[in-house]
Each structure stands twice: as structure tokens, then as C-alpha cells.
Coordinates of C-alpha atoms in Angstrom, one line a residue:
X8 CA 15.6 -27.5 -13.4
X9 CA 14.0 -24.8 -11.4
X10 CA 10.3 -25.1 -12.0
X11 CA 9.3 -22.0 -10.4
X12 CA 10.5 -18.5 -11.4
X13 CA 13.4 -16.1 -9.2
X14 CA 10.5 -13.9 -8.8
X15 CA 8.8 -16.2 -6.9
X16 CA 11.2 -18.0 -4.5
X17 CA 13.0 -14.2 -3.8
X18 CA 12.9 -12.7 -0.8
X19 CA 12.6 -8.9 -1.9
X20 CA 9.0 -8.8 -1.2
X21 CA 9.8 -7.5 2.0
X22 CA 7.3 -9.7 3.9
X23 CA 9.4 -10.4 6.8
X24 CA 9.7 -6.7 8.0
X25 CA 8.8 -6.2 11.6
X26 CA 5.8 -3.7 9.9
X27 CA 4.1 -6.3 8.3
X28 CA 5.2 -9.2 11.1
X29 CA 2.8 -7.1 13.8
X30 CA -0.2 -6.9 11.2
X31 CA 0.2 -10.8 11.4
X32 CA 0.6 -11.5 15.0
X33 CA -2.2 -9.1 15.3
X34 CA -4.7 -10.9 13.0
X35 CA -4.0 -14.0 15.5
X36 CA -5.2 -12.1 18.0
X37 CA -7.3 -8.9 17.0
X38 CA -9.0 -7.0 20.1
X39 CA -12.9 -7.1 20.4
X40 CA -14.5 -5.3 22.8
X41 CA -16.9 -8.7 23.7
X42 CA -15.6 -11.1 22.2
X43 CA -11.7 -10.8 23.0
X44 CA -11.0 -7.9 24.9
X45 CA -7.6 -8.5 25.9
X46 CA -6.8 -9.1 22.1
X47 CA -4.0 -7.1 19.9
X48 CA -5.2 -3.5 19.5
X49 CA -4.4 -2.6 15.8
X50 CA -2.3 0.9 15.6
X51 CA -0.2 0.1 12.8
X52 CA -2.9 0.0 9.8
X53 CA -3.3 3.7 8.3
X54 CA -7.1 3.9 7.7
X55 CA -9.5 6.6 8.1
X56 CA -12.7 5.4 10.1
X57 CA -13.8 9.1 11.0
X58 CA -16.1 9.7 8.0
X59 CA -17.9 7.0 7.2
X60 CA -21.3 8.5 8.4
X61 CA -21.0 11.6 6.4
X62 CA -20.6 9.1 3.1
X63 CA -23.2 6.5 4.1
X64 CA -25.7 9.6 4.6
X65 CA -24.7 10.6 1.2
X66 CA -25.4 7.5 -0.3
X67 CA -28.8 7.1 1.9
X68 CA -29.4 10.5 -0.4
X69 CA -28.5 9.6 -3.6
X70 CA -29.7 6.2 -4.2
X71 CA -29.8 6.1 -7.9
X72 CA -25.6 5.8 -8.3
X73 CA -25.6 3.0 -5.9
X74 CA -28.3 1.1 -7.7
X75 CA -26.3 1.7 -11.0
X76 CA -29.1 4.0 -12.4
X77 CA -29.6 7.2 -14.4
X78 CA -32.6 9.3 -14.4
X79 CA -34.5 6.3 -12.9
X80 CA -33.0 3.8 -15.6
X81 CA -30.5 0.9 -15.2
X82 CA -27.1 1.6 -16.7
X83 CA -25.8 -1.8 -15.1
X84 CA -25.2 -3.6 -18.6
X85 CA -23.7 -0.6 -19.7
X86 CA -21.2 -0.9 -16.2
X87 CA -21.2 -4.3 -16.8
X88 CA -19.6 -4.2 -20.6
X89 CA -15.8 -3.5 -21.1
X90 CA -14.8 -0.2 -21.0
X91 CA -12.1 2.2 -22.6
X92 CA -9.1 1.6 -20.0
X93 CA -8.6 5.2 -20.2
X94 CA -11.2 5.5 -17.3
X95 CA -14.8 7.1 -18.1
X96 CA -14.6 10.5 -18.4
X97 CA -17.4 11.8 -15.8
X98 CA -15.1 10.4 -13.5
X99 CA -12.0 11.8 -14.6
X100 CA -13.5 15.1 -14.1
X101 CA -14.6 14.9 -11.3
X102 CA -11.6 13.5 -9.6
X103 CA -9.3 16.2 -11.0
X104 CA -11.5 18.8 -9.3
X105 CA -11.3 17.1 -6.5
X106 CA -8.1 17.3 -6.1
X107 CA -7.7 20.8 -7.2
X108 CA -10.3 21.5 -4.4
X109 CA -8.6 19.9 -1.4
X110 CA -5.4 22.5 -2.3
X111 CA -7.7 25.2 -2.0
X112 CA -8.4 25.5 -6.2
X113 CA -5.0 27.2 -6.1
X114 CA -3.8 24.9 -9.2
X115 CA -5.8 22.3 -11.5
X116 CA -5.2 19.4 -13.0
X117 CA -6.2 18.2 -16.8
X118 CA -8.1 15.1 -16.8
X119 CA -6.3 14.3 -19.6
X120 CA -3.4 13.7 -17.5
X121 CA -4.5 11.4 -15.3
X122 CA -4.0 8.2 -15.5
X123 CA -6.2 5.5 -13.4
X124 CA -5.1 2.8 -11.8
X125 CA -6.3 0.3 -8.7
X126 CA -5.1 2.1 -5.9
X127 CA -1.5 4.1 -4.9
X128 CA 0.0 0.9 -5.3
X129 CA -0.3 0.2 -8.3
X130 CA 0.2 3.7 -9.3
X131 CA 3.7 4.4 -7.7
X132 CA 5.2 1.3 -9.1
X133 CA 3.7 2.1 -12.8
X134 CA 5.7 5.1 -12.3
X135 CA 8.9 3.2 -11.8
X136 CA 7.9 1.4 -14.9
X137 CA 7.7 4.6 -16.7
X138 CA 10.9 5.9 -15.3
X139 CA 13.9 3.5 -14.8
X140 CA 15.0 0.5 -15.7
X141 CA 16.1 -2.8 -13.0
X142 CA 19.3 -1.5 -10.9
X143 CA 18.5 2.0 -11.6
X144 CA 17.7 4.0 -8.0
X145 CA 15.3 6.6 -6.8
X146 CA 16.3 8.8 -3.7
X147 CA 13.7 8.5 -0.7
X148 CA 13.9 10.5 2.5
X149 CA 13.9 8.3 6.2
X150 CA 12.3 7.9 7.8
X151 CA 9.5 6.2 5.1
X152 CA 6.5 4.0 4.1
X153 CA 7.6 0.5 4.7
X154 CA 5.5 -0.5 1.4
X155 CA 7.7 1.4 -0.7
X156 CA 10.6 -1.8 -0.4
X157 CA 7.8 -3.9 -2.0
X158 CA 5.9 -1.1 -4.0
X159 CA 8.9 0.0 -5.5
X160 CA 11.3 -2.6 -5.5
X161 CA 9.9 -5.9 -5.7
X162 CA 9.1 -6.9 -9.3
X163 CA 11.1 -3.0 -11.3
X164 CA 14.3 -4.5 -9.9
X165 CA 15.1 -0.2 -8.9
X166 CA 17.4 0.4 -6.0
X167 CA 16.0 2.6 -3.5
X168 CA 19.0 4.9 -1.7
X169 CA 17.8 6.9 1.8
X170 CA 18.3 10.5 1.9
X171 CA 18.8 10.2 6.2
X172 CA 17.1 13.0 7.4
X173 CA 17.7 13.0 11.6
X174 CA 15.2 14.2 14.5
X175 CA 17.8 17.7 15.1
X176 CA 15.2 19.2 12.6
X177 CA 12.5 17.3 12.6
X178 CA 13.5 15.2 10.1
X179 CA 12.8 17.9 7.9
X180 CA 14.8 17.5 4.2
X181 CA 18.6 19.4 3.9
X182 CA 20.5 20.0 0.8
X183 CA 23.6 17.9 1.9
X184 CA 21.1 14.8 3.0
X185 CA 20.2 15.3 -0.8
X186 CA 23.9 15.1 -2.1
X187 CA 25.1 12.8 0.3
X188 CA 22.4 10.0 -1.1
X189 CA 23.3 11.2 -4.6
X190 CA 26.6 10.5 -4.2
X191 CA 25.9 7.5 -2.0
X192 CA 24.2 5.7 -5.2
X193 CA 27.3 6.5 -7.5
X194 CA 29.5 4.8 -5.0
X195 CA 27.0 1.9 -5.5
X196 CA 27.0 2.2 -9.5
X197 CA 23.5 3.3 -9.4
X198 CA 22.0 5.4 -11.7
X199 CA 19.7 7.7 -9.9
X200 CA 16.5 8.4 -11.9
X201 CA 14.5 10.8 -9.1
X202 CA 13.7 11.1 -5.7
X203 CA 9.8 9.9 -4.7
X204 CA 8.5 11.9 -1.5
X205 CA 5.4 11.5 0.8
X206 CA 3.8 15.1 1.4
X207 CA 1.9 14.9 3.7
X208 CA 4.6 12.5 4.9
X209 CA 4.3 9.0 5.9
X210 CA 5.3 8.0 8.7
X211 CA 5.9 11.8 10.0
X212 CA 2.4 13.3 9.9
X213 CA 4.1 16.8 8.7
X214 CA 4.1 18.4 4.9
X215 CA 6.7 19.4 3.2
X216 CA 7.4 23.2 3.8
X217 CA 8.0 25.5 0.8
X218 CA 12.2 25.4 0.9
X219 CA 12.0 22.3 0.9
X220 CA 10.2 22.0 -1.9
X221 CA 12.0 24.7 -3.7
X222 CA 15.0 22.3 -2.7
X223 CA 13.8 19.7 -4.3
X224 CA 12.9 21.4 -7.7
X225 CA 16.3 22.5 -7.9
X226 CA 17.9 19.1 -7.2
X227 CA 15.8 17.6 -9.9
X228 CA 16.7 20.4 -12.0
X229 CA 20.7 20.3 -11.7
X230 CA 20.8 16.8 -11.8
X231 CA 18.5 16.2 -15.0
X232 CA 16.0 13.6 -13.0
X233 CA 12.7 13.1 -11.7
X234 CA 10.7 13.8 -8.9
X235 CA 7.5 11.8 -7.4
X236 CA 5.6 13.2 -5.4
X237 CA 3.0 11.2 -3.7
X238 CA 0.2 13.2 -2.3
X239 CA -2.4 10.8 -0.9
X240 CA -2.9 12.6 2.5
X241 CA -3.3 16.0 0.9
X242 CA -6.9 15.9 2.3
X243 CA -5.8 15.1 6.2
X244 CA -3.9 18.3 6.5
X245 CA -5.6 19.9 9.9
X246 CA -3.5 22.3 11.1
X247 CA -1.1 24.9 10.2
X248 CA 0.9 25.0 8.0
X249 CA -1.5 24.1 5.4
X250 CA -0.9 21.8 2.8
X251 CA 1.3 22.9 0.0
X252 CA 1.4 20.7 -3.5
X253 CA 4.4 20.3 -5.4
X254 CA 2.2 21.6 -8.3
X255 CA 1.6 24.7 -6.4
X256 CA 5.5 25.2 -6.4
X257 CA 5.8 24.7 -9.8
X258 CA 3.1 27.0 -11.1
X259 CA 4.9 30.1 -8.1
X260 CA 8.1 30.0 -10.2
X261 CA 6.4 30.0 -13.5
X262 CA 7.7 26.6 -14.8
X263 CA 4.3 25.0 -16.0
X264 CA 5.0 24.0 -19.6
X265 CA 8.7 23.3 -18.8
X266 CA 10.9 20.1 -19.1
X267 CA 11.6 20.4 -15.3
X268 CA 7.8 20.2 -14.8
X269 CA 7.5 16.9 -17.3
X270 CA 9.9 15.7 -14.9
X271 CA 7.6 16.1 -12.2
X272 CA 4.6 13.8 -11.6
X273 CA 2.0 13.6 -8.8
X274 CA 0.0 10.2 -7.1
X275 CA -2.7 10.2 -5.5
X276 CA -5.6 8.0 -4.1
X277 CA -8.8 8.2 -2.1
X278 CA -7.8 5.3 0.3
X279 CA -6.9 8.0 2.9
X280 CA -9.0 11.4 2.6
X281 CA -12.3 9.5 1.6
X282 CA -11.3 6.4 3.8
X283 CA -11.9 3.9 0.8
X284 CA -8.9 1.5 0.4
X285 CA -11.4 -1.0 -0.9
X286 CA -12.7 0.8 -3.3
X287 CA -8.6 0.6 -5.4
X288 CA -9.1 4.2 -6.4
X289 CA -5.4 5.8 -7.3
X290 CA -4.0 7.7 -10.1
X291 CA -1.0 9.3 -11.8
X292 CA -0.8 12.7 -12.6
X293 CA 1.7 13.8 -15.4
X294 CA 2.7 16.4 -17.8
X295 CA 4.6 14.3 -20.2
X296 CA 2.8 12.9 -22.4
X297 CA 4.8 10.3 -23.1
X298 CA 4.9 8.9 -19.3
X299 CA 0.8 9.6 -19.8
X300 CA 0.9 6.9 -22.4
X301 CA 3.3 4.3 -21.0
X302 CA 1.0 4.2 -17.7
X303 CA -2.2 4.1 -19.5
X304 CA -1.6 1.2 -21.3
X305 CA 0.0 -0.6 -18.5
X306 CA -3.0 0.6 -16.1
X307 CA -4.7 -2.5 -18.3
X308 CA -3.0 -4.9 -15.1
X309 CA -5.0 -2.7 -12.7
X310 CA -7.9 -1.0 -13.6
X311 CA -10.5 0.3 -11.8
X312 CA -14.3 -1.1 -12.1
X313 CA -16.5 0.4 -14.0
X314 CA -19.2 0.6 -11.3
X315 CA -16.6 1.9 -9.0
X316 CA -16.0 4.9 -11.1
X317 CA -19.8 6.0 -12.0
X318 CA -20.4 5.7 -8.4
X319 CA -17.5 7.8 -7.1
X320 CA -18.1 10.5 -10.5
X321 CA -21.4 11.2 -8.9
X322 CA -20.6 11.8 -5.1
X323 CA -17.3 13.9 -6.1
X324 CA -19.3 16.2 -8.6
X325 CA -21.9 16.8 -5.7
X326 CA -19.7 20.4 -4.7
X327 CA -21.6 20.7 -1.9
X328 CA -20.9 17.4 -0.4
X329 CA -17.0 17.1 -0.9
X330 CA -16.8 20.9 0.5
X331 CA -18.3 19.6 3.7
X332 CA -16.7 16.2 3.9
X333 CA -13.2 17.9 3.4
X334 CA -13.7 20.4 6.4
X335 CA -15.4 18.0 8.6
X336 CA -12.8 15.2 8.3
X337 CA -10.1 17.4 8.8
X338 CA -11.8 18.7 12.5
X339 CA -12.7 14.5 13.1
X340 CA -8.8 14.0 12.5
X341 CA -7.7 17.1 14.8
X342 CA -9.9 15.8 17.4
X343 CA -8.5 12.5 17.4
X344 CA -4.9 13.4 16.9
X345 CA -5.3 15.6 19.9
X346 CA -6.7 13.0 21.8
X347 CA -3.7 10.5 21.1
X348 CA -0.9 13.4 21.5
X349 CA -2.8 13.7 25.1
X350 CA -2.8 10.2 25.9
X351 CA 0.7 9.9 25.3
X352 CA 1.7 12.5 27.3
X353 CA -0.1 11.6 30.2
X354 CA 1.9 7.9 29.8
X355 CA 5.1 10.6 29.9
X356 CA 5.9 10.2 26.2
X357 CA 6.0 12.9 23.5
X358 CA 5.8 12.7 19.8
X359 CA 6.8 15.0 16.5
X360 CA 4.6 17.9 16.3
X361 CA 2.7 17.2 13.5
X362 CA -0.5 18.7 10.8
X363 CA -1.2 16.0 8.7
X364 CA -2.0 12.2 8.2
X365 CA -3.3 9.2 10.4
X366 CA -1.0 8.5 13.2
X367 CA 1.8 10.3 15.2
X368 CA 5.8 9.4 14.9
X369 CA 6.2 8.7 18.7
X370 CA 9.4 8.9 20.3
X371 CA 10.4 6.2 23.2
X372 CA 14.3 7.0 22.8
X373 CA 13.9 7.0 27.0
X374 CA 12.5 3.7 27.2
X375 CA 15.3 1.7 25.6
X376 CA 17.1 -0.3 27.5
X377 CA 20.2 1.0 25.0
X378 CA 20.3 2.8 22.1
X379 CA 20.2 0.8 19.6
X380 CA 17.6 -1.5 17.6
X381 CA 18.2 -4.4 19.0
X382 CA 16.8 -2.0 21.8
X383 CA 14.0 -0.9 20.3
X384 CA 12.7 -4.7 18.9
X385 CA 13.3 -5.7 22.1
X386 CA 10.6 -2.7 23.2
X387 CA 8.8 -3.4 20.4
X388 CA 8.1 -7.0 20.9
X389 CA 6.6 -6.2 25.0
X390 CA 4.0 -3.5 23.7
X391 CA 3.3 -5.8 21.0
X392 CA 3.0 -9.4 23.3
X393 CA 2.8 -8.1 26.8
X394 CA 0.8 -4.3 26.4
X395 CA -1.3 -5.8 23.2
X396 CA -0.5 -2.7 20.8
X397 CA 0.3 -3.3 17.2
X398 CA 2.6 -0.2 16.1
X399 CA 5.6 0.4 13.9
X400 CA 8.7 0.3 15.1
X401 CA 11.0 2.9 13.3
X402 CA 13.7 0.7 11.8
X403 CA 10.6 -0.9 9.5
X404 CA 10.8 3.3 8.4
X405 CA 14.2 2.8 8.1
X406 CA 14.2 5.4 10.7
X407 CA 18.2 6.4 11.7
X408 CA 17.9 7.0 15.4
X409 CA 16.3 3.7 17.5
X410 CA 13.2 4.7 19.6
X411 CA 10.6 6.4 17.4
X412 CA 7.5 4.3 16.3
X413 CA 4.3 5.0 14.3
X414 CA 0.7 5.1 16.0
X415 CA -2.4 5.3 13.7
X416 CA -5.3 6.9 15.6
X417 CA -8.3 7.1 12.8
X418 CA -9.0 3.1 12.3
X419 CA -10.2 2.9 15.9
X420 CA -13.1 4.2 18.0
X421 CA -12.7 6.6 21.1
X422 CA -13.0 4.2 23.3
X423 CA -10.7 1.9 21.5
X424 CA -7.8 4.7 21.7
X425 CA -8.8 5.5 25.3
X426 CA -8.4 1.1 26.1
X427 CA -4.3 1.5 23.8
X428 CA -4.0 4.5 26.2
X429 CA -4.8 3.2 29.4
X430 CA -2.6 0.0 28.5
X431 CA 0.3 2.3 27.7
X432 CA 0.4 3.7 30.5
X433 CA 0.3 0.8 32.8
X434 CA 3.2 -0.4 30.8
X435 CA 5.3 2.4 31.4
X436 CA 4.6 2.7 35.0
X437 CA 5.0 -0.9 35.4
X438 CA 8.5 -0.6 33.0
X439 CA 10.0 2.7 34.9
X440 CA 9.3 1.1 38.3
X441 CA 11.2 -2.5 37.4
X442 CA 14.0 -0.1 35.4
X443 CA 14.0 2.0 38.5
X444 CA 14.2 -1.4 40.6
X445 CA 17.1 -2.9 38.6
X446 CA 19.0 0.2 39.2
X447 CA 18.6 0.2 42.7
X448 CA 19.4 -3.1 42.9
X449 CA 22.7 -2.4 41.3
X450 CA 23.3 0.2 43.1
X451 CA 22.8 -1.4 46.6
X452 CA 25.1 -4.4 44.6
X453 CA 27.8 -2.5 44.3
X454 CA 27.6 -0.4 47.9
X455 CA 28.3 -4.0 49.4
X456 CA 30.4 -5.2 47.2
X457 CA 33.1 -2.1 48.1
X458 CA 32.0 -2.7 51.8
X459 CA 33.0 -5.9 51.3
X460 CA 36.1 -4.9 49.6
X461 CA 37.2 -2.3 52.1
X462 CA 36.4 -4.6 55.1
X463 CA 38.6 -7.4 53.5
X464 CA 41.5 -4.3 52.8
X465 CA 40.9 -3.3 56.0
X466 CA 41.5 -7.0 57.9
X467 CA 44.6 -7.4 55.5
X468 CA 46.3 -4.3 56.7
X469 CA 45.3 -5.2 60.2
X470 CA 46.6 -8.6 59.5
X471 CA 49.9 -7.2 58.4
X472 CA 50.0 -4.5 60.8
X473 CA 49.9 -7.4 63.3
X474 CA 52.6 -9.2 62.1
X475 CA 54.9 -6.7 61.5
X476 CA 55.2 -5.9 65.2

């Protein structure tokens, strides 16, 4: 008798993807500037350092939420007893006007509607709770997160089927990429319940533009399913085109109240635009109220503290705070993302243009040795052991074309980038000149080996000639 459960002895976590293999080879060997400064760089972890001044200077300000206090008096017990799970309601507030304010207060969102939950996580795969049933599918374009095979898959049992979107347009969503995954699922006997998208996109760095997102409410709407859209970088957005919400598309062609718009359902966190992954702050945003209910009561596995939310009600209601912190972070992230787009070109390597996000999708199609992903591991593996850079390779994305990888740029210093750059770059020079070596080689090979063969033709048809008179 089996005496633990299939759950537990599977191997669908998806553990042993290359993604999460370099966040382990690099916590043998994490860089430190004194202590171990030939250590693993970390570019594969999408955090945002940037900010962290402008929040501690807030909370230097406004000592009385840290300290669990309210007009000078301790509300700790109060934190401290159980609360509704619905989340309190300050908090609520302000987070839906949060959100409305980082797109610009061109849509809003009803508390009401949100449902809490301890980070994206936890929010995405209550979703698929809500939505489908084990071997049912949801539709997700390539390249993507490589959480989502353990967010989404791991313990809902749903299928996830790639809509393969390709470099020739920048990876940018098509209407047959759409059909040819539909159809892809029904060849598989899978029941396709919606299609979950990143905007701003992870791993691209880009946002969704309008048509496709009039594409994608039309899909959902001819074929009678859902769509997810998770939105947790809709604060990084720092160039044009700006960022445009699914929401925002639903409101333009006047189908708020509708069943398509039930249909549709938002995520969000503040692990990315406030930097706070440790703080397990996500949520769900719905108009059905029946998807509302299913994910509040199962938000019971995952809430969020209580002291977590009276802290974060009060710095998100302070208007004139969150206006700053949004514009500031934005220029911290252009800077940054400039300066890594530079870097790499100066190594001789270009990247997607990108607005949004964390990190660049970096394309080093001209450094493999052949194109394929045996190819790019192989790369992979030497700026991971030999240059000491932790980044994604694209086939963790589930990328179609080898060669592309992910770089994050905002968990780092300056100088810490400048160090990845300057190691880069060595690499590359060092890789072209042995590439360029190994060809020469070659080619000198094969210059003597048809001297060799026309000197020994030659001396045969002397030989012969010889004989013959």
C-alpha cells in the first residue's frame, strides 16, 4: 500500500525546469560583492529593488500604521483577533483605487469584487478552481511564465495548450495562433475553458496592443469561454505605448454589465509595482458573482494578515504618495532598462523592444552553436557555470525558436548590472574568437586535406602516365 498520496510523489510540479534549476545553482553560489565576488549573479528572479527608498521614507513618515496604531492608540489586539476573510474594507478600498489609478482612473473597480488572496499565486490558481474542472485546458500564449506549469497545473489537474506566437511579429498574438491552439486541445479531447494572458507580458516586457485585445474578446465571445487576464505589471509600464487594461476594452465597446464581461476576470498583485513579494498581497477581480463567491471562501487557504492589510490601506490611501511612487518607479525602471539594453549591445547582442516589466527577452539566436535547444542549454549552462549569470533560457518559456532568454534588471544595483555586463561581454569575445578559431581551423583542415588529395591524384596520374609509355 502506497503510504503517501500521487500528489506527492508526482512530478508535475515542475521543479526540475531549467528556470528553477538556475535559481538553485545560484543559491550555491550567490555573488557578493566582498564576500564572494566571483559568485552566480542573479538575473533570473523578477523583483523590483528600485523603490524601496521612496516606501521606507514613507513609513519613516507615517509611523503610527507600522506600530499598529490609530490616532495614537494600539489596534494590535484588534489585528491580532480573527478577521472576516472577506479582507477589511479600508483596504479593499484603497487597493481598488489603486489600481484604477495606475490605468490612469480611465476604469474602476468595485471593492466588492475583489477577492484577497496571499499573492498572484494563489490567486491565478483559485481562478482555475473557479473555472474548470481536472483535464479541462486554458489557452496561453509562448512564450510564458514558467510558474504557470506549477501555478496552474499542479494540484487543478487543467491542461495548459500554447497559442505559439513567433519572433516575425514580435511575438505579438494572431487570430490563427488562437484557432490553431483551439483546435490543437480538441485533437487532445480537451475542453478548453479560456485563455489566461500576462499584460504587461512576462517574459516579453511588452503590453498587449488594443487588436489584440479586441482579438481576444471576440475569441472568448464566439467560443462561449473565459479569459484571465493577469495584470501584475500594470504599474512598470514606462514607455509608449502605455498600458492598456482588458477592463478598459471592455468598458470602449460598451459591454460592462454583459455575460462576455462575467467571463472576463482580472489578477493582480503588488509583488511587482510596489516591490513587495513578501508582503503575499494578490487578488482577483470579477464581475460574476458567483466566481466572487467560490474564491472568497476558498481565499480561507491563503489569506492575507491582518496587519499586512491595515498597513498597506494606509500608505495606498495617501494620494499623494502612490501618485509619486507610480511616476518615479516607472523613470527608476526606464533608467535601468536602458542601461541593460545598452550593455547588451555593446556585448553585440540585441533584445525585443520592449515598455514594460523587469527584465528584457534577449535574443542569442547568433551564439548557438546550432539551432536548436540542445543549442541553447548547451549556451545556457557556460553563462550560467563559466560567465556566473543566472537567466532564463527560453525553452523554460516554452519559447518556439531556440536562442532567446530572459534578463531581470531591477533586483540588482548599478554596479551589480555594470559587473553581469562586463562578464558578458568577455564571454562573447572570448566565445566569437574560439568560434572564429574552430572555423579557421577547419578551414585550413580541409585546404590540406584537398592538397593532399590533389598531390596524391596528381602522383597517380603521373604514376600511370609513366607506365603507360
Amino acid at each position: 500500500m502506497d503510504i503517501l498520496s500521487k500528489k506527492a510523489t508526482c512530478n508535475s510540479h515542475g521543479q526540475d525546469s531549467s528556470y528553477f534549476q538556475g535559481w538553485e545553482e545560484y543559491e550555491k553560489n550567490p555573488y557578493a560583492e566582498v564576500t564572494n565576488p566571483t559568485g552566480i549573479i542573479q538575473m533570473g528572479l523578477a523583483e523590483n529593488q528600485l523603490s524601496f527608498d521612496l516606501l521606507e521614507s514613507w513609513l519613516a513618515n507615517n509611523p503610527e500604521p507600522a506600530s499598529f496604531k490609530r490616532n495614537g492608540k494600539s489596534v494590535f489586539r484588534e489585528l491580532a483577533l480573527f478577521q472576516d476573510y472577506r479582507g477589511l474594507p479600508a483596504f479593499k478600498r484603497a487597493l481598488a483605487d489603486f489600481m484604477a489609478e495606475i490605468r490612469g482612473n480611465k476604469v474602476s473597480f468595485k471593492p466588492d469584487n475583489l477577492v484577497l488572496m496571499a499573492g498572484a499565486t494563489s490567486a491565478n490558481e483559485t481562478l482555475i478552481f473557479c473555472l474548470a474542472e481536472e483535464g479541462d485546458a486554458f489557452l496561453i500564449p509562448t512564450p510564458y511564465y514558467p510558474g504557470f506549469d506549477r501555478d496552474l497545473k499542479w494540484r487543478t489537474g487543467v491542461e495548459i495548450v500554447p497559442i505559439h506566437c513567433t519572433s516575425s511579429n514580435n511575438f505579438q498574438i494572431t487570430k490563427s495562433a488562437l484557432e490553431e491552439a483551439y483546435l490543437e486541445a480538441q485533437t487532445r479531447n480537451l475542453r478548453v475553458k479560456g485563455v489566461l494572458v500576462t499584460n504587461p507580458s512576462n517574459p516579453l516586457g511588452t503590453t498587449l496592443t488594443r487588436s489584440e485585445l479586441d482579438l481576444l474578446v471576440k475569441f472568448i465571445s464566439s467560443k462561449g469561454i473565459h479569459l484571465i487576464s493577469d495584470e501584475i505589471y500594470s504599474g512598470t509600464v514606462f514607455d509608449s505605448p502605455g498600458f492598456l487594461s482588458v477592463m478598459e476594452v471592455l468598458k470602449n465597446q460598451k459591454l460592462e454589465g454583459s455575460e462576455i464581461a462575467k467571463r472576463v476576470h482580472v489578477v493582480y498583485s503588488l509583488s511587482k509595482d510596489l516591490g513587495l513579494p513578501g508582503f503575499r498581497v494578490g487578488a482577483i477581480y470579477s464581475n460574476d458573482e458567483m466566481v466572487v463567491g467560490a474564491a472568497t471562501k476558498m481565499s480561507s487557504f491563503g489569506l492575507i494578515s491582518s496587519q499586512t492589510q491595515y498597513l498597506l490601506s494606509a500608505l495606498l490611501s495617501d494620494k499623494k504618495f502612490t501618485s509619486n511612487y507610480i511616476s518615479e518607479n516607472q523613470k527608476r525602471l526606464r533608467r535601468r532598462h536602458d542601461m541593460l539594453v545598452a550593455g547588451l549591445e555593446n556585448a553585440g547582442i540585441g533584445c525585443l523592444k520592449s515598455n514594460s516589466g523587469l527584465f528584457c527577452w534577449v535574443d542569442m539566436r547568433h551564439l548557438l552553436a546550432s539551432k536548436t535547444f540542445e543549442a541553447e542549454m548547451d549556451l545556457w549552462k557556460k553563462i550560467l557555470f563559466q560567465v556566473g549569470l543566472n537567466v532564463s533560457p527560453g525553452a523554460s518559456c516554452h519559447c518556439q525558436e531556440p536562442g532567446w532568454f530572459r534578463m531581470c534588471f531591477a533586483n540588482m544595483s548599478r554596479e551589480t548590472l555594470d559587473l553581469a555586463m562586463v562578464r558578458l561581454k568577455t564571454f562573447i569575445y572570448s566565445y566569437n574568437a574560439k568560434k572564429l578559431n574552430y572555423r579557421d581551423a577547419r578551414v585550413r583542415s580541409r585546404a590540406r586535406t584537398s592538397s593532399l588529395s590533389n598531390w596524391v591524384f596528381r602522383l597517380s596520374f603521373d604514376e600511370r602516365e609513366a607506365e603507360e609509355r
